[in-house]
């Protein structure tokens, strides 16, 4: 199956999903024509529908919209670990899914640069508080080794750390937003924003749910072998 780049040199990110549950909204990625990968900790009740390729977080008529048929949470999911859920939509999206990170970790090596995509909180001036940006944004962050990250915060192998410098982190409110590594012929999702700290707080990385460690479960959850 071919995969479309998430946002390289583009104004839109077709594989990004705004997952809507009434007034509660989370973010995720399309990983198969009828399946969306999100973080389990973001949703506290049943999801009703998803919006594929939305460009504004609170838009009501933006992108493809599908009803959600089923939800499956990672069997070892906790507040801080294995933070994954797969949504099955009633119909298939016309958007090409994003590729999943390889199980051997080769797609998310320490020191590699990655793109964080999402509706991150922004601060308009030094004296104003943070508010969620309406327009889809991207920022470049550096992936850290778990050993390096563990010197700053307690994590486990199901987590992936990135960022830590001011103005480059995923920032509060962007749970489920993807961390994308750009490869020569495709873009690969290596993590979903799982738990984070105060906006623009230096030397504190963002913590992502590590896709490589959950790939086998994700494939079984979608009953699919089409992942690259």
CSV table of C-alpha atoms in Angstrom, one decimal:
chain,number,residue,atom,x,y,z
A,1,UNK,CA,0.0,0.0,0.0
A,2,UNK,CA,1.4,3.4,-0.9
A,3,UNK,CA,1.6,6.1,1.8
A,4,UNK,CA,1.2,9.8,1.4
A,5,UNK,CA,3.6,12.1,3.3
A,6,UNK,CA,1.9,13.7,6.3
A,7,UNK,CA,3.0,17.2,5.7
A,8,UNK,CA,6.4,17.6,4.0
A,9,UNK,CA,6.4,20.9,2.1
A,10,UNK,CA,2.6,20.9,2.3
A,11,UNK,CA,0.0,23.2,3.9
A,12,UNK,CA,-2.1,20.4,5.1
A,13,UNK,CA,-1.6,17.1,6.9
A,14,UNK,CA,-4.1,14.6,5.5
A,15,UNK,CA,-3.2,11.8,7.9
A,16,UNK,CA,-3.8,13.8,11.0
A,17,UNK,CA,-7.1,13.2,12.8
A,18,UNK,CA,-9.2,15.3,15.1
A,19,UNK,CA,-11.1,12.7,17.2
A,20,UNK,CA,-14.3,14.1,18.5
A,21,UNK,CA,-16.4,12.9,21.4
A,22,UNK,CA,-19.0,15.6,21.9
A,23,UNK,CA,-17.1,18.6,23.4
A,24,UNK,CA,-14.0,16.5,24.2
A,25,UNK,CA,-11.5,16.3,21.4
A,26,UNK,CA,-8.3,14.4,20.9
A,27,UNK,CA,-5.9,13.8,18.1
A,28,UNK,CA,-4.6,10.7,16.3
A,29,UNK,CA,-3.5,9.3,12.9
A,30,UNK,CA,-5.0,7.3,10.2
A,31,UNK,CA,-3.0,4.0,10.1
A,32,UNK,CA,-5.3,1.9,7.8
A,33,UNK,CA,-8.3,2.9,5.6
A,34,UNK,CA,-10.8,2.2,8.4
A,35,UNK,CA,-8.6,2.5,11.5
A,36,UNK,CA,-7.3,5.5,13.6
A,37,UNK,CA,-4.6,5.2,16.3
A,38,UNK,CA,-5.1,7.5,19.3
A,39,UNK,CA,-4.0,7.6,22.9
A,40,UNK,CA,-6.2,5.7,25.3
A,41,UNK,CA,-5.7,8.2,28.1
A,42,UNK,CA,-7.2,11.0,26.1
A,43,UNK,CA,-10.7,9.5,26.0
A,44,UNK,CA,-12.9,9.0,29.0
A,45,UNK,CA,-16.1,7.9,27.2
A,46,UNK,CA,-17.2,6.4,23.9
A,47,UNK,CA,-16.1,8.2,20.7
A,48,UNK,CA,-18.9,9.0,18.3
A,49,UNK,CA,-17.1,10.1,15.1
A,50,UNK,CA,-13.8,11.2,13.7
A,51,UNK,CA,-12.7,14.0,11.3
A,52,UNK,CA,-10.0,13.0,8.9
A,53,UNK,CA,-7.7,15.8,7.6
A,54,UNK,CA,-9.2,18.6,9.6
A,55,UNK,CA,-7.2,21.9,9.4
A,56,UNK,CA,-8.9,23.6,12.3
A,57,UNK,CA,-9.4,22.1,15.7
A,58,UNK,CA,-12.9,23.3,16.3
A,59,UNK,CA,-14.2,23.1,12.8
A,60,UNK,CA,-17.6,21.5,12.3
A,61,UNK,CA,-17.4,21.0,8.5
A,62,UNK,CA,-13.7,20.4,7.9
A,63,UNK,CA,-12.3,17.1,6.5
A,64,UNK,CA,-13.9,13.7,6.1
A,65,UNK,CA,-16.2,12.6,8.9
A,66,UNK,CA,-17.0,9.0,9.9
A,67,UNK,CA,-18.9,7.3,12.6
A,68,UNK,CA,-16.9,5.1,14.9
A,69,UNK,CA,-17.9,1.5,14.9
A,70,UNK,CA,-15.6,0.1,17.6
A,71,UNK,CA,-12.9,1.0,20.1
A,72,UNK,CA,-10.1,-1.3,21.3
A,73,UNK,CA,-7.7,-0.3,24.1
A,74,UNK,CA,-4.2,-1.7,24.5
A,75,UNK,CA,-4.5,-4.6,27.1
A,76,UNK,CA,-1.6,-3.2,29.2
A,77,UNK,CA,-2.6,0.4,29.0
A,78,UNK,CA,-2.2,2.5,32.1
A,79,UNK,CA,-2.2,6.3,32.8
A,80,UNK,CA,1.5,6.5,31.8
A,81,UNK,CA,2.3,3.3,29.8
A,82,UNK,CA,1.2,1.6,26.6
A,83,UNK,CA,-1.1,4.6,25.9
A,84,UNK,CA,-2.8,3.3,22.8
A,85,UNK,CA,-6.3,2.8,21.4
A,86,UNK,CA,-7.5,1.8,18.0
A,87,UNK,CA,-10.7,3.1,16.5
A,88,UNK,CA,-12.5,1.3,13.7
A,89,UNK,CA,-14.6,3.5,11.5
A,90,UNK,CA,-17.8,2.4,9.8
A,91,UNK,CA,-16.5,3.4,6.3
A,92,UNK,CA,-13.0,3.7,4.8
A,93,UNK,CA,-11.3,7.0,4.3
A,94,UNK,CA,-10.0,8.1,0.9
A,95,UNK,CA,-6.9,9.5,2.6
A,96,UNK,CA,-3.7,7.4,2.4
A,97,UNK,CA,-2.7,6.2,5.9
A,98,UNK,CA,0.7,7.0,7.5
A,99,UNK,CA,3.3,4.3,8.0
A,100,UNK,CA,4.0,2.7,11.4
A,101,UNK,CA,7.4,2.7,13.0
A,102,UNK,CA,9.4,-0.6,12.7
A,103,UNK,CA,9.5,-2.9,15.7
A,104,UNK,CA,13.3,-2.8,15.8
A,105,UNK,CA,13.4,0.9,16.7
A,106,UNK,CA,15.3,1.9,13.6
A,107,UNK,CA,12.8,4.7,12.8
A,108,UNK,CA,13.2,6.5,16.1
A,109,UNK,CA,16.9,6.4,17.0
A,110,UNK,CA,18.2,8.9,19.6
A,111,UNK,CA,19.4,12.1,18.0
A,112,UNK,CA,17.1,11.9,15.0
A,113,UNK,CA,15.0,14.9,14.2
A,114,UNK,CA,11.2,14.4,14.0
A,115,UNK,CA,8.2,16.6,13.3
A,116,UNK,CA,5.5,17.1,15.9
A,117,UNK,CA,2.1,17.8,14.3
A,118,UNK,CA,-0.9,19.1,16.2
A,119,UNK,CA,-3.0,22.0,17.6
A,120,UNK,CA,-0.4,22.9,20.3
A,121,UNK,CA,-1.1,25.6,22.9
A,122,UNK,CA,0.5,28.9,22.0
A,123,UNK,CA,1.3,32.2,23.9
A,124,UNK,CA,0.7,35.3,21.9
A,125,UNK,CA,2.7,37.6,24.1
A,126,UNK,CA,5.0,37.2,27.2
A,127,UNK,CA,2.1,38.5,29.4
A,128,UNK,CA,-0.7,36.4,28.0
A,129,UNK,CA,-1.7,32.9,29.1
A,130,UNK,CA,-1.5,29.9,26.8
A,131,UNK,CA,-4.4,29.0,24.5
A,132,UNK,CA,-5.0,26.3,21.9
A,133,UNK,CA,-4.0,27.3,18.4
A,134,UNK,CA,-6.8,26.8,15.9
A,135,UNK,CA,-4.5,26.2,12.9
A,136,UNK,CA,-2.7,22.9,12.5
A,137,UNK,CA,1.0,23.4,13.3
A,138,UNK,CA,4.3,21.5,13.1
A,139,UNK,CA,7.5,21.9,15.0
A,140,UNK,CA,10.8,20.0,14.8
A,141,UNK,CA,12.1,18.2,17.9
A,142,UNK,CA,15.0,15.8,18.6
A,143,UNK,CA,14.4,12.3,19.8
A,144,UNK,CA,16.1,11.4,23.0
A,145,UNK,CA,17.3,8.0,24.3
A,146,UNK,CA,15.3,6.6,27.2
A,147,UNK,CA,18.5,6.5,29.2
A,148,UNK,CA,18.9,10.3,28.7
A,149,UNK,CA,15.3,10.9,29.4
A,150,UNK,CA,15.3,8.8,32.6
A,151,UNK,CA,17.8,11.3,34.1
A,152,UNK,CA,15.0,13.9,34.0
A,153,UNK,CA,11.8,11.9,34.5
A,154,UNK,CA,10.7,8.3,35.4
A,155,UNK,CA,9.7,6.5,32.2
A,156,UNK,CA,9.5,2.9,30.9
A,157,UNK,CA,10.2,1.2,27.6
A,158,UNK,CA,6.7,1.9,26.2
A,159,UNK,CA,7.5,5.6,26.3
A,160,UNK,CA,9.5,7.7,23.8
A,161,UNK,CA,11.0,11.1,24.7
A,162,UNK,CA,11.6,14.1,22.4
A,163,UNK,CA,12.2,17.8,22.7
A,164,UNK,CA,13.0,19.6,25.9
A,165,UNK,CA,14.0,22.9,24.5
A,166,UNK,CA,11.7,26.0,24.8
A,167,UNK,CA,9.3,26.5,21.9
A,168,UNK,CA,9.7,23.1,20.4
A,169,UNK,CA,7.6,20.8,22.6
A,170,UNK,CA,4.1,19.4,22.0
A,171,UNK,CA,2.8,21.5,24.9
A,172,UNK,CA,-0.3,21.0,27.0
A,173,UNK,CA,-3.5,20.0,25.4
A,174,UNK,CA,-2.1,18.1,22.4
A,175,UNK,CA,-2.6,14.6,23.6
A,176,UNK,CA,-2.6,12.0,20.8
A,177,UNK,CA,-0.8,14.3,18.3
A,178,UNK,CA,1.7,12.4,16.3
A,179,UNK,CA,5.5,12.5,16.2
A,180,UNK,CA,6.6,11.9,12.6
A,181,UNK,CA,10.0,11.0,11.2
A,182,UNK,CA,10.6,11.9,7.6
A,183,UNK,CA,12.1,9.1,5.5
A,184,UNK,CA,13.2,9.2,1.9
A,185,UNK,CA,10.0,7.6,0.5
A,186,UNK,CA,7.5,8.0,3.3
A,187,UNK,CA,6.7,9.5,6.6
A,188,UNK,CA,6.6,7.3,9.7
A,189,UNK,CA,4.6,7.8,12.9
A,190,UNK,CA,6.9,6.9,15.8
A,191,UNK,CA,4.9,8.2,18.7
A,192,UNK,CA,1.7,9.8,20.0
A,193,UNK,CA,1.8,12.6,22.6
A,194,UNK,CA,1.0,10.8,25.9
A,195,UNK,CA,2.0,13.0,28.8
A,196,UNK,CA,3.6,16.4,28.9
A,197,UNK,CA,4.5,19.3,31.2
A,198,UNK,CA,4.2,23.1,31.2
A,199,UNK,CA,4.4,24.9,27.9
A,200,UNK,CA,7.9,25.9,26.8
A,201,UNK,CA,9.5,24.6,30.0
A,202,UNK,CA,13.2,24.2,29.3
A,203,UNK,CA,15.0,20.9,29.8
A,204,UNK,CA,11.7,18.9,30.2
A,205,UNK,CA,11.0,16.6,27.2
A,206,UNK,CA,7.6,15.6,26.0
A,207,UNK,CA,6.6,12.0,26.5
A,208,UNK,CA,5.1,10.0,23.6
A,209,UNK,CA,3.6,6.5,23.5
A,210,UNK,CA,6.2,4.5,21.5
A,211,UNK,CA,4.6,3.1,18.3
A,212,UNK,CA,7.5,0.6,17.7
A,213,UNK,CA,6.8,-1.2,20.9
A,214,UNK,CA,3.1,-1.6,20.2
A,215,UNK,CA,3.2,-2.3,16.5
A,216,UNK,CA,2.4,-6.0,16.8
A,217,UNK,CA,-0.6,-5.3,19.0
A,218,UNK,CA,-1.7,-2.5,16.6
A,219,UNK,CA,-1.6,-4.9,13.6
A,220,UNK,CA,-3.6,-7.5,15.5
A,221,UNK,CA,-6.1,-4.9,16.6
A,222,UNK,CA,-6.7,-3.9,13.0
A,223,UNK,CA,-6.4,-7.5,11.6
A,224,UNK,CA,-4.2,-5.9,8.9
A,225,UNK,CA,-0.9,-6.8,7.2
A,226,UNK,CA,-0.8,-3.7,5.0
A,227,UNK,CA,1.5,-1.7,7.3
A,228,UNK,CA,4.9,-0.7,5.9
